[in-house]
PDB file of C-alpha atoms and ligand atoms in Angstrom:
ATOM      1  CA  MET A   1      83.170 105.580 101.263  1.00 89.00           C
ATOM      2  CA  LYS A   2      85.777 103.032 102.262  1.00 93.00           C
ATOM      3  CA  LYS A   3      89.130 103.267 103.988  1.00 95.00           C
ATOM      4  CA  CYS A   4      92.516 102.837 102.388  1.00 97.00           C
ATOM      5  CA  ASP A   5      94.180  99.719 103.834  1.00 97.00           C
ATOM      6  CA  LEU A   6      97.472 101.559 104.189  1.00 97.00           C
ATOM      7  CA  CYS A   7      96.746 105.102 105.357  1.00 97.00           C
ATOM      8  CA  SER A   8      93.055 104.694 106.391  1.00 97.00           C
ATOM      9  CA  LYS A   9      92.051 107.693 104.294  1.00 95.00           C
ATOM     10  CA  LEU A  10      88.400 107.646 103.255  1.00 95.00           C
ATOM     11  CA  ASP A  11      87.892 107.776  99.513  1.00 93.00           C
ATOM     12  CA  GLY A  12      85.431 106.842  96.793  1.00 93.00           C
ATOM     13  CA  ILE A  13      87.952 104.933  94.686  1.00 94.00           C
ATOM     14  CA  HIS A  14      90.576 102.439  95.771  1.00 96.00           C
ATOM     15  CA  TYR A  15      93.065 100.403  93.754  1.00 97.00           C
ATOM     16  CA  ARG A  16      93.419  96.667  94.298  1.00 97.00           C
ATOM     17  CA  VAL A  17      97.114  95.880  94.359  1.00 98.00           C
ATOM     18  CA  ARG A  18      99.778  93.434  95.515  1.00 98.00           C
ATOM     19  CA  SER A  19     103.534  93.754  95.856  1.00 98.00           C
ATOM     20  CA  ILE A  20     106.514  92.131  97.539  1.00 98.00           C
ATOM     21  CA  ASN A  21     105.507  93.926 100.747  1.00 97.00           C
ATOM     22  CA  TYR A  22     101.802  93.083 100.468  1.00 97.00           C
ATOM     23  CA  LYS A  23     101.446  89.418  99.582  1.00 96.00           C
ATOM     24  CA  ASP A  24      97.676  89.493  99.841  1.00 97.00           C
ATOM     25  CA  TRP A  25      95.508  91.886  97.895  1.00 97.00           C
ATOM     26  CA  ILE A  26      95.022  95.270  99.518  1.00 97.00           C
ATOM     27  CA  PHE A  27      92.864  98.233  98.583  1.00 97.00           C
ATOM     28  CA  CYS A  28      94.700 101.542  98.663  1.00 97.00           C
ATOM     29  CA  CYS A  29      94.070 105.155  97.704  1.00 97.00           C
ATOM     30  CA  LYS A  30      95.748 106.833  94.752  1.00 96.00           C
ATOM     31  CA  LYS A  31      98.516 108.284  96.880  1.00 97.00           C
ATOM     32  CA  CYS A  32      99.457 104.891  98.352  1.00 98.00           C
ATOM     33  CA  TRP A  33      99.003 103.224  94.961  1.00 97.00           C
ATOM     34  CA  LEU A  34     101.718 105.478  93.513  1.00 97.00           C
ATOM     35  CA  ILE A  35     104.083 104.154  96.197  1.00 97.00           C
ATOM     36  CA  VAL A  36     103.088 100.488  95.971  1.00 98.00           C
ATOM     37  CA  SER A  37     103.228 100.542  92.163  1.00 97.00           C
ATOM     38  CA  LYS A  38     106.986 101.179  92.345  1.00 98.00           C
ATOM     39  CA  GLU A  39     107.647  98.153  94.563  1.00 98.00           C
ATOM     40  CA  ASN A  40     108.899  94.793  93.330  1.00 98.00           C
ATOM     41  CA  GLU A  41     106.353  92.169  92.237  1.00 98.00           C
ATOM     42  CA  TYR A  42     103.660  94.818  91.926  1.00 98.00           C
ATOM     43  CA  SER A  43     100.446  93.685  90.317  1.00 98.00           C
ATOM     44  CA  TYR A  44      97.190  95.466  89.750  1.00 98.00           C
ATOM     45  CA  GLY A  45      93.809  93.841  90.261  1.00 97.00           C
ATOM     46  CA  GLY A  46      91.293  96.532  89.368  1.00 96.00           C
ATOM     47  CA  THR A  47      89.531  99.363  91.117  1.00 95.00           C
ATOM     48  CA  ARG A  48      86.861  99.454  93.790  1.00 93.00           C
ATOM     49  CA  LYS A  49      84.344 102.247  93.645  1.00 93.00           C
ATOM     50  CA  SER A  50      82.063 103.110  96.505  1.00 85.00           C
ATOM     51  CA  LYS A  51      79.336 105.691  96.641  1.00 75.00           C
ATOM     52  CA  VAL A  52      80.530 109.179  97.347  1.00 64.00           C
ATOM     53  CA  GLN A  53      78.356 110.872  99.910  1.00 64.00           C
ATOM     54  CA  LYS A  54      77.105 114.185  98.675  1.00 66.00           C
ATOM     55  CA  HIS A  55      76.914 117.083 101.050  1.00 66.00           C
ATOM     56  CA  ASN A  56      74.436 119.794 100.208  1.00 60.00           C
TER      57      ASN A  56
HETATM   58 ZN1  LIG B 101      96.229 105.447 101.279  1.00 59.87          ZN
END
């Protein structure tokens, strides 16, 4: 699992995005993506999936 670049939340899926506030590509969780996607100059660059650790 990787960290969200914005809120540092660990998650299995992150969204690669840019906006007027983030000139370089960042990876963010779904919650942050919903915020960034409403900003000016938003662009989407795909998703990053990492292995989810299973707890028995
Ligand atoms: Zn986040």
